[in-house]
Amino acid sequence: MGKGNDLISLEDVSKRYPNGTYALRDIDLHIEAGEFVFAVGSSGAGKSTLNRLLIREELSTNGRVVVDGQDVGRMTPGKVPHLRRKVGIVFQDFKLLQTKTVYENVAFALVVTGHGHRVIREETERALALVGLTPRRRHFPRELSGGEQQRTAIARALVMRPKILVADEPTGNLDPVTTWEIIKLLVRVNEMGTTVLIATHNAEIVNALRRRVIHLDHGRIIRDEREGLYAA
Amino acid sequence: MTRLTYILGAAWQGFWRNPVMSMASTFTVALMLLLFAFFLIADRGLQSAVSLLESKVELVGYLSDDAAVSEILDLKARIERDPAVSSVTYVSKDDALARLRELSEQRADLGPVEDIGVNPLPASLEVKLRSAQESRRVAEEMRAEVGSGVVTDVVDNPQVVDKLLTITRVLSFGGFAVLGMMLLVALFVIVNTIRIAVHARRDEIEIMKLVGATNWFVRWPFILEGMLVGAFGAAVALAALMAASGPVTNALIGFLDILPVSLGPNFIGQLAAGVLGFALLVGAGGATISVRTHLAK
């Protein structure tokens, strides 16, 4: 938790909404490159807000959010797309495009960020192989199981070779067996060098993995442990 | 290359995804463009009518039979020095009579000009002007000579030109007003069409932004879609113009006996370019407004 080579650092960060409620309050958080971190806490504790601050979908009211050396709050709007290419994100509801195949969904990220044919083909194949979906590449999302859909979403995030992968309740819609598949995949992604931050409700996986746990409650960090459990 | 394919494909898809709305805005744009083209043509026609009449504008100063040749030449030289005057022609009494004879031969209804021994027609100076606007001033200056023994009367006929200039002014003012309203309607329809397109692609836009597509990459398909609406509108308007131009020209010739409008291929090219350019501008403008308001953040 040193300050020297933080990939993500939040200093004294608060997020207050116009109605006066705090989503986050006095957050100090430092995450180094290569870490695997769970953010736990009940609904509304501030986990999703934390994720949104990292990709500048929201701005903090106070404090400083720094991602990969860049002050997120102070960056010009033109720099935001480049920040987001460094921070891959997956959601509980997958957010796949129903009219596109698995391959097209994954390639989409590269297409809309202006990459060339060759890069798109090679990187998409690599990401599909990584999540084990090469045989399902021509299928549409509705033809896939929940786990396969989430793997497609993870492949879409990884195809940009991000430094950070943020997962917001990635297993919230999945059964226990599939949940383990996804978690194992995320662990492997982490082992390959990507920093992983997972916001979750799932006590079982947190307790089984014994990784760093950040416990949020009413917008504050009430616990930050190296090899933590879901509950103290 | 992939980028371009994507943007063009998305614009094309966007247009056809909601064909009813796209057609509605295309026809609104076409209607506005027809109006635009109509005013361009009318303006052109009136301008050539004005210049045609201007070139015919003459002032005639009738001369006293008693005026000395030197006095007449002196007056002629003075009028010729005026920069608004293009030429001054001396018509002698004999010339005037010869003209009358010629005219009577062409027009049977006037009857033959009988030789009555004395030529009653006065000699005159016919003044051609460069510009119709100056006719009143030049006429006033010539009228000032009446009574000095040389000029007996001055006849000018610039009222036609005056009226035509007034019509041109009224028409262009009214035209701009109607065109302005039509432009607002077209913009309104395009803004709504694009808004629907933005709405239809909101999932795609959300993901584009999440994975780090630039704002311009997100916007371009919509702006191109707006330009597509403009281009199709221009095609419809120009096709309608071409289909109508034959019958309308015939009707005008039948009704007025003349068509004082010279619509050369040059003008038609300019008209088509103007209509298309205007259409693209309106389409892109409407889309930009829409994207600005509905694609915030």
XYZ file of N, CA and C in Angstrom, chain B residues 61-260:
600
model
N -35.532 63.544 -75.748
C -35.711 64.993 -75.682
C -36.138 65.512 -77.056
N -37.363 66.051 -77.134
C -37.820 66.592 -78.431
C -37.266 67.997 -78.618
N -36.871 68.255 -79.870
C -36.143 69.497 -80.122
C -37.024 70.476 -80.885
N -36.793 71.706 -80.597
C -37.512 72.775 -81.314
C -37.051 72.816 -82.766
N -38.002 73.075 -83.684
C -37.661 73.181 -85.105
C -36.721 74.359 -85.353
N -36.742 75.317 -84.395
C -35.948 76.529 -84.599
C -34.528 76.405 -84.065
N -34.251 75.299 -83.382
C -32.925 75.182 -82.761
C -31.836 75.096 -83.826
N -30.742 75.771 -83.529
C -29.606 75.756 -84.466
C -28.836 74.460 -84.298
N -28.227 73.992 -85.378
C -27.454 72.756 -85.342
C -26.363 72.814 -84.268
N -25.709 73.980 -84.153
C -24.622 74.099 -83.175
C -25.145 73.942 -81.748
N -26.359 74.498 -81.529
C -26.946 74.385 -80.188
C -27.265 72.914 -79.882
N -27.793 72.223 -80.907
C -28.144 70.814 -80.711
C -26.897 69.982 -80.422
N -25.855 70.217 -81.198
C -24.600 69.467 -81.011
C -24.005 69.754 -79.641
N -24.122 71.006 -79.218
C -23.597 71.423 -77.917
C -24.314 70.642 -76.801
N -25.691 70.604 -76.931
C -26.494 69.887 -75.927
C -26.138 68.399 -75.919
N -26.031 67.831 -77.109
C -25.724 66.412 -77.260
C -24.394 66.072 -76.550
N -23.405 66.931 -76.774
C -22.088 66.713 -76.164
C -22.186 66.781 -74.644
N -22.995 67.736 -74.163
C -23.143 67.887 -72.713
C -23.772 66.626 -72.085
N -24.818 66.134 -72.735
C -25.486 64.922 -72.194
C -24.535 63.726 -72.239
N -23.775 63.633 -73.307
C -22.865 62.485 -73.458
C -21.795 62.445 -72.368
N -21.463 63.654 -71.813
C -20.423 63.671 -70.771
C -20.895 63.014 -69.465
N -22.218 62.902 -69.295
C -22.755 62.301 -68.054
C -22.357 60.820 -67.978
N -21.740 60.399 -66.868
C -21.290 58.995 -66.782
C -22.437 57.981 -66.818
N -23.651 58.395 -66.481
C -24.776 57.449 -66.469
C -25.311 57.204 -67.884
N -24.851 58.017 -68.827
C -25.381 57.932 -70.188
C -24.474 57.044 -71.029
N -25.087 56.109 -71.762
C -24.228 55.263 -72.585
C -24.146 55.787 -74.023
N -25.255 56.325 -74.556
C -25.134 56.915 -75.902
C -26.251 57.930 -76.146
N -25.973 58.847 -77.048
C -26.984 59.842 -77.435
C -27.079 59.825 -78.959
N -28.293 59.624 -79.473
C -28.476 59.563 -80.930
C -29.353 60.741 -81.389
N -28.911 61.402 -82.425
C -29.712 62.496 -82.988
C -30.647 61.923 -84.049
N -31.944 62.165 -83.887
C -32.934 61.717 -84.873
C -33.528 62.986 -85.513
N -33.253 63.123 -86.803
C -33.706 64.340 -87.491
C -35.196 64.224 -87.814
N -35.786 65.311 -88.271
C -37.205 65.278 -88.643
C -37.445 64.239 -89.727
N -36.545 64.165 -90.707
C -36.701 63.197 -91.798
C -36.610 61.765 -91.295
N -35.653 61.544 -90.379
C -35.509 60.197 -89.795
C -36.805 59.798 -89.110
N -37.363 60.727 -88.356
C -38.574 60.434 -87.597
C -39.710 60.058 -88.542
N -39.829 60.753 -89.634
C -40.882 60.476 -90.604
C -40.654 59.113 -91.259
N -39.389 58.843 -91.587
C -39.059 57.552 -92.210
C -39.447 56.411 -91.280
N -39.195 56.593 -89.998
C -39.556 55.560 -89.027
C -41.060 55.339 -88.985
N -41.796 56.437 -89.012
C -43.246 56.342 -88.943
C -43.769 55.594 -90.161
N -43.168 55.873 -91.333
C -43.595 55.194 -92.561
C -43.336 53.680 -92.434
N -42.152 53.377 -91.936
C -41.776 51.968 -91.783
C -42.766 51.242 -90.859
N -43.088 51.927 -89.761
C -43.999 51.360 -88.780
C -45.372 51.118 -89.407
N -45.832 52.052 -90.190
C -47.174 51.924 -90.762
C -47.241 50.793 -91.774
N -46.117 50.504 -92.418
C -46.109 49.385 -93.353
C -46.247 48.050 -92.608
N -45.655 48.007 -91.391
C -45.744 46.761 -90.618
C -47.110 46.603 -89.966
N -47.711 47.710 -89.615
C -48.973 47.631 -88.882
C -50.104 48.164 -89.745
N -50.811 47.258 -90.366
C -51.874 47.642 -91.311
C -52.946 48.497 -90.635
N -53.168 48.229 -89.316
C -54.245 48.924 -88.627
C -54.020 50.435 -88.514
N -52.771 50.859 -88.675
C -52.506 52.297 -88.554
C -52.877 53.048 -89.838
N -53.019 52.310 -90.932
C -53.321 52.964 -92.200
C -52.085 53.602 -92.794
N -52.140 53.964 -94.047
C -50.956 54.543 -94.692
C -50.690 55.961 -94.199
N -49.433 56.297 -94.190
C -49.070 57.676 -93.827
C -49.175 58.523 -95.096
N -50.090 59.434 -95.078
C -50.279 60.240 -96.284
C -49.344 61.427 -96.289
N -48.928 61.754 -97.471
C -48.041 62.916 -97.588
C -48.857 64.173 -97.406
N -48.584 64.870 -96.311
C -49.382 66.077 -96.076
C -48.543 67.322 -96.369
N -47.419 67.094 -97.069
C -46.622 68.253 -97.501
C -45.654 68.720 -96.448
N -46.120 68.956 -95.234
C -45.240 69.444 -94.160
C -44.965 68.282 -93.197
N -43.724 68.182 -92.756
C -43.372 67.141 -91.790
C -43.677 67.659 -90.391
N -44.680 67.082 -89.686
C -45.060 67.595 -88.366
C -44.189 67.052 -87.243
N -43.363 66.093 -87.551
C -42.612 65.437 -86.469
C -41.383 66.249 -86.085
N -41.140 66.341 -84.792
C -39.946 67.088 -84.352
C -38.687 66.212 -84.429
N -37.567 66.878 -84.508
C -36.295 66.152 -84.353
C -36.120 65.830 -82.860
N -35.285 64.822 -82.550
C -35.121 64.470 -81.129
C -33.715 63.946 -80.838
N -33.389 63.947 -79.546
C -32.161 63.288 -79.073
C -32.611 62.071 -78.256
N -32.176 60.866 -78.660
C -32.514 59.668 -77.905
C -31.325 59.299 -77.013
N -31.606 59.246 -75.720
C -30.521 59.027 -74.759
C -30.637 57.620 -74.178
N -29.594 56.837 -74.340
C -29.567 55.512 -73.714
C -28.762 55.577 -72.418
N -29.294 54.906 -71.429
C -28.639 54.977 -70.113
C -27.948 53.668 -69.781
N -26.915 53.832 -68.976
C -26.225 52.632 -68.480
C -27.029 51.952 -67.370
N -27.640 52.777 -66.520
C -28.356 52.182 -65.394
C -29.676 52.893 -65.164
N -30.700 52.102 -64.921
C -32.047 52.635 -64.805
C -32.198 53.577 -63.612
N -31.412 53.303 -62.573
C -31.551 54.111 -61.357
C -31.289 55.605 -61.612
N -30.472 55.893 -62.626
C -30.066 57.278 -62.882
C -31.061 58.012 -63.782
N -32.047 57.281 -64.305
C -32.895 57.879 -65.348
C -33.605 59.147 -64.855
N -34.050 59.098 -63.616
C -34.806 60.251 -63.106
C -33.933 61.505 -63.075
N -32.718 61.325 -62.593
C -31.820 62.490 -62.478
C -31.498 63.061 -63.869
N -31.145 62.162 -64.793
C -30.797 62.639 -66.131
C -32.000 63.334 -66.771
N -33.196 62.752 -66.553
C -34.410 63.360 -67.117
C -34.616 64.760 -66.548
N -34.390 64.887 -65.223
C -34.553 66.211 -64.598
C -33.593 67.223 -65.203
N -32.365 66.786 -65.405
C -31.365 67.702 -65.971
C -31.759 68.144 -67.373
N -32.339 67.187 -68.145
C -32.754 67.548 -69.501
C -33.969 68.461 -69.475
N -34.862 68.202 -68.497
C -36.061 69.047 -68.392
C -35.686 70.478 -68.088
N -34.573 70.658 -67.374
C -34.132 72.009 -67.034
C -33.834 72.812 -68.291
N -33.599 72.095 -69.386
C -33.264 72.776 -70.647
C -34.535 73.264 -71.367
N -35.680 72.724 -70.963
C -36.923 73.110 -71.648
C -37.141 74.603 -71.476
N -37.440 75.273 -72.570
C -37.664 76.702 -72.500
C -36.458 77.510 -72.937
N -35.313 76.831 -73.046
C -34.121 77.562 -73.480
C -34.076 77.678 -75.005
N -35.126 77.145 -75.647
C -35.197 77.291 -77.104
C -34.724 76.078 -77.874
N -34.093 75.133 -77.180
C -33.601 73.950 -77.888
C -34.548 72.767 -77.626
N -34.767 72.458 -76.352
C -35.587 71.310 -75.979
C -37.013 71.780 -75.720
N -37.976 71.070 -76.305
C -39.365 71.447 -76.068
C -40.028 70.539 -75.051
N -39.600 69.278 -75.047
C -40.245 68.340 -74.125
C -39.293 67.166 -73.867
N -39.466 66.569 -72.671
C -38.662 65.380 -72.349
C -39.617 64.255 -71.950
N -39.432 63.094 -72.565
C -40.285 61.957 -72.228
C -39.410 60.846 -71.641
N -39.750 60.408 -70.461
C -39.013 59.269 -69.906
C -40.005 58.212 -69.461
N -39.559 56.998 -69.477
C -40.477 55.918 -69.124
C -39.827 54.906 -68.178
N -39.340 55.399 -67.046
C -38.627 54.476 -66.157
C -39.548 53.786 -65.156
N -40.847 54.089 -65.195
C -41.730 53.537 -64.164
C -41.701 52.017 -64.164
N -41.640 51.429 -65.355
C -41.636 49.968 -65.448
C -40.471 49.392 -64.650
N -39.329 50.018 -64.858
C -38.139 49.528 -64.168
C -38.289 49.718 -62.668
N -38.796 50.883 -62.288
C -39.015 51.141 -60.864
C -39.879 50.047 -60.244
N -40.963 49.744 -60.940
C -41.884 48.743 -60.407
C -41.206 47.378 -60.304
N -40.461 47.073 -61.346
C -39.789 45.775 -61.362
C -38.785 45.668 -60.216
N -38.094 46.775 -59.974
C -37.132 46.763 -58.867
C -37.853 46.576 -57.539
N -39.025 47.194 -57.412
C -39.809 47.039 -56.185
C -40.234 45.584 -56.011
N -40.720 44.993 -57.111
C -41.133 43.583 -57.046
C -39.965 42.713 -56.601
N -38.802 42.964 -57.165
C -37.621 42.182 -56.812
C -37.342 42.287 -55.322
N -37.417 43.545 -54.835
C -37.123 43.737 -53.408
C -38.136 43.006 -52.535
N -39.421 43.170 -52.856
C -40.479 42.533 -52.063
C -40.317 41.017 -52.106
N -40.066 40.528 -53.328
C -39.964 39.089 -53.501
C -38.778 38.521 -52.726
N -37.658 39.233 -52.760
C -36.503 38.660 -52.070
C -36.684 38.756 -50.564
N -37.355 39.814 -50.093
C -37.607 39.913 -48.659
C -38.578 38.822 -48.204
N -39.710 38.740 -48.926
C -40.702 37.714 -48.606
C -40.111 36.325 -48.753
N -39.307 36.164 -49.784
C -38.668 34.873 -50.039
C -37.787 34.465 -48.882
N -36.997 35.414 -48.404
C -36.112 35.107 -47.275
C -36.918 34.731 -46.041
N -38.017 35.445 -45.820
C -38.839 35.171 -44.648
C -39.410 33.752 -44.720
N -40.009 33.407 -45.877
C -40.607 32.081 -46.032
C -39.522 31.007 -45.954
N -38.402 31.285 -46.613
C -37.299 30.325 -46.609
C -36.785 30.108 -45.188
N -36.711 31.206 -44.440
C -36.253 31.114 -43.051
C -37.153 30.212 -42.232
N -38.467 30.391 -42.402
C -39.407 29.555 -41.651
C -39.269 28.090 -42.056
N -39.156 27.895 -43.364
C -39.031 26.538 -43.894
C -37.742 25.891 -43.370
N -36.701 26.701 -43.269
C -35.417 26.208 -42.757
C -35.577 25.741 -41.318
N -36.319 26.533 -40.527
C -36.548 26.150 -39.130
C -37.292 24.825 -39.048
N -38.319 24.687 -39.901
C -39.090 23.444 -39.911
C -38.178 22.265 -40.251
N -37.359 22.453 -41.297
C -36.468 21.372 -41.730
C -35.486 21.013 -40.611
N -34.928 22.028 -39.959
C -33.985 21.775 -38.868
C -34.672 21.008 -37.744
N -35.887 21.433 -37.420
C -36.647 20.796 -36.351
C -36.842 19.303 -36.643
N -37.218 19.021 -37.889
C -37.470 17.625 -38.265
C -36.170 16.818 -38.237
N -35.090 17.420 -38.741
C -33.807 16.703 -38.749
C -33.344 16.447 -37.308
N -33.455 17.469 -36.466
C -33.042 17.315 -35.068
C -33.781 16.136 -34.435
N -35.079 16.030 -34.721
C -35.857 14.934 -34.147
C -35.499 13.585 -34.732
N -35.242 13.568 -36.037
C -34.844 12.316 -36.687
C -33.553 11.793 -36.058
N -32.610 12.689 -35.890
C -31.316 12.273 -35.329
C -31.473 11.892 -33.864
N -32.376 12.592 -33.186
C -32.591 12.247 -31.784
C -33.086 10.805 -31.667
N -33.974 10.448 -32.580
C -34.481 9.070 -32.571
C -33.344 8.093 -32.891
N -32.482 8.488 -33.829
C -31.345 7.631 -34.180
C -30.412 7.466 -32.982
N -30.202 8.560 -32.252
C -29.353 8.490 -31.056
C -29.985 7.541 -30.039
N -31.306 7.687 -29.888
C -32.013 6.844 -28.931
C -31.908 5.367 -29.319
N -32.056 5.093 -30.617
C -32.011 3.705 -31.084
C -30.640 3.083 -30.827
N -29.608 3.918 -30.822
C -28.269 3.369 -30.666
C -27.693 3.666 -29.288
N -28.554 3.919 -28.301
C -28.023 4.357 -27.007
C -27.136 3.303 -26.344
N -27.477 1.996 -26.537
C -26.642 0.941 -25.947
C -25.245 0.968 -26.557
N -25.242 1.097 -27.872
C -23.971 1.121 -28.588
C -23.137 2.329 -28.146
N -23.818 3.472 -27.997
C -23.121 4.695 -27.595
C -22.533 4.527 -26.197
N -23.323 3.925 -25.298
C -22.857 3.722 -23.928
C -21.567 2.902 -23.934
N -21.579 1.820 -24.737
C -20.402 0.958 -24.766
C -19.219 1.656 -25.436
N -19.525 2.400 -26.509
C -18.453 3.150 -27.174
C -17.727 4.051 -26.178
N -18.532 4.729 -25.358
C -17.923 5.641 -24.389
C -17.149 4.888 -23.321
N -17.693 3.736 -22.904
C -17.021 2.945 -21.868
C -15.659 2.432 -22.334
N -15.589 2.016 -23.595
C -14.325 1.438 -24.054
C -13.358 2.501 -24.565
N -13.787 3.771 -24.527
C -12.846 4.837 -24.839
C -12.861 5.316 -26.282
N -14.032 5.283 -26.932
C -14.143 5.919 -28.247
C -14.172 7.431 -28.034
N -13.571 8.170 -28.934
C -13.578 9.625 -28.784
C -14.977 10.151 -29.093
N -15.248 11.360 -28.584
C -16.567 11.945 -28.814
C -16.863 12.106 -30.299
N -15.824 12.452 -31.055
C -16.060 12.638 -32.487
C -16.414 11.333 -33.165
N -15.813 10.264 -32.680
C -16.134 8.963 -33.259
C -17.595 8.623 -32.992
N -18.076 9.028 -31.812
C -19.474 8.776 -31.472
C -20.398 9.662 -32.314
N -19.954 10.895 -32.556
C -20.827 11.864 -33.230
C -20.911 11.694 -34.741
N -19.790 11.346 -35.359
C -19.735 11.363 -36.823
C -20.866 10.612 -37.522
N -21.196 9.383 -37.067
C -22.277 8.680 -37.773
C -23.567 9.496 -37.839
N -23.862 10.229 -36.758
C -25.113 10.987 -36.727
C -25.035 12.198 -37.643
N -23.878 12.835 -37.658
C -23.728 14.000 -38.529
C -23.811 13.561 -39.991
N -23.180 12.415 -40.283
C -23.272 11.890 -41.645
C -24.705 11.505 -41.991
N -25.423 10.976 -41.006
C -26.817 10.610 -41.260
C -27.626 11.864 -41.604
N -27.360 12.945 -40.882
C -28.020 14.214 -41.193
C -27.683 14.679 -42.601
N -26.413 14.517 -42.984
C -26.002 14.925 -44.327
C -26.641 14.021 -45.379
N -26.845 12.764 -45.006
C -27.503 11.823 -45.917
C -28.944 12.281 -46.169
N -29.625 12.689 -45.095
C -30.976 13.229 -45.237
C -30.946 14.431 -46.188
N -29.958 15.304 -45.986
C -29.818 16.471 -46.854
C -29.580 16.079 -48.301
N -28.684 15.116 -48.510
C -28.337 14.717 -49.874
C -29.533 14.092 -50.581
N -30.269 13.229 -49.859
C -31.458 12.621 -50.464
C -32.512 13.695 -50.756
N -32.654 14.632 -49.822
C -33.598 15.734 -50.031
C -33.234 16.528 -51.279
N -31.941 16.784 -51.460
C -31.470 17.525 -52.629
C -31.769 16.742 -53.903
N -31.572 15.421 -53.841
C -31.826 14.590 -55.023
C -33.304 14.658 -55.403
N -34.174 14.544 -54.380
C -35.615 14.599 -54.641
C -35.986 15.971 -55.231
N -35.470 17.029 -54.623
C -35.812 18.384 -55.067
C -35.326 18.622 -56.498
N -34.108 18.212 -56.787
C -33.559 18.452 -58.121
C -34.288 17.613 -59.172
N -34.658 16.392 -58.796
C -35.419 15.551 -59.723
C -36.768 16.198 -60.019
N -37.430 16.707 -58.965
C -38.726 17.365 -59.150
C -38.569 18.599 -60.035
N -37.503 19.353 -59.817
C -37.252 20.556 -60.625
C -37.082 20.191 -62.088
N -36.296 19.129 -62.307
C -36.030 18.746 -63.693
C -37.298 18.265 -64.374
N -38.105 17.502 -63.631
C -39.354 17.000 -64.193
C -40.304 18.150 -64.508
N -40.279 19.184 -63.662
C -41.243 20.274 -63.815
C -40.765 21.341 -64.790
N -39.472 21.399 -65.034
C -38.927 22.554 -65.775
C -39.490 22.634 -67.188
N -39.662 21.488 -67.865
C -40.183 21.495 -69.229
C -41.582 22.092 -69.315
N -42.572 21.463 -68.632
C -43.948 21.984 -68.684
C -44.061 23.433 -68.216
N -43.313 23.757 -67.141
C -43.416 25.116 -66.605
C -42.897 26.132 -67.617
N -41.785 25.793 -68.258
C -41.226 26.697 -69.255
C -42.227 26.911 -70.393
N -42.829 25.795 -70.846
C -43.816 25.908 -71.918
C -44.991 26.770 -71.507
N -45.456 26.569 -70.256
C -46.597 27.332 -69.775
C -46.260 28.818 -69.735
N -45.065 29.119 -69.279
C -44.654 30.518 -69.189
C -44.587 31.150 -70.569
N -44.007 30.405 -71.504
C -43.899 30.937 -72.857
C -45.294 31.127 -73.447
N -46.184 30.147 -73.191
C -47.538 30.259 -73.688
C -48.270 31.444 -73.075
N -48.005 31.701 -71.796
C -48.734 32.728 -71.068
C -48.170 34.131 -71.342
N -46.873 34.246 -71.345
C -46.247 35.567 -71.431
C -45.696 35.883 -72.817
N -45.737 34.880 -73.693
C -45.149 35.029 -75.027
C -43.623 35.055 -75.003
N -43.075 35.463 -73.897
C -41.613 35.500 -73.804
C -41.176 34.866 -72.491
N -39.961 34.455 -72.454
C -39.379 34.029 -71.197
C -38.080 34.816 -71.038
N -38.129 35.849 -70.240
C -36.947 36.712 -70.167
C -35.830 36.089 -69.336
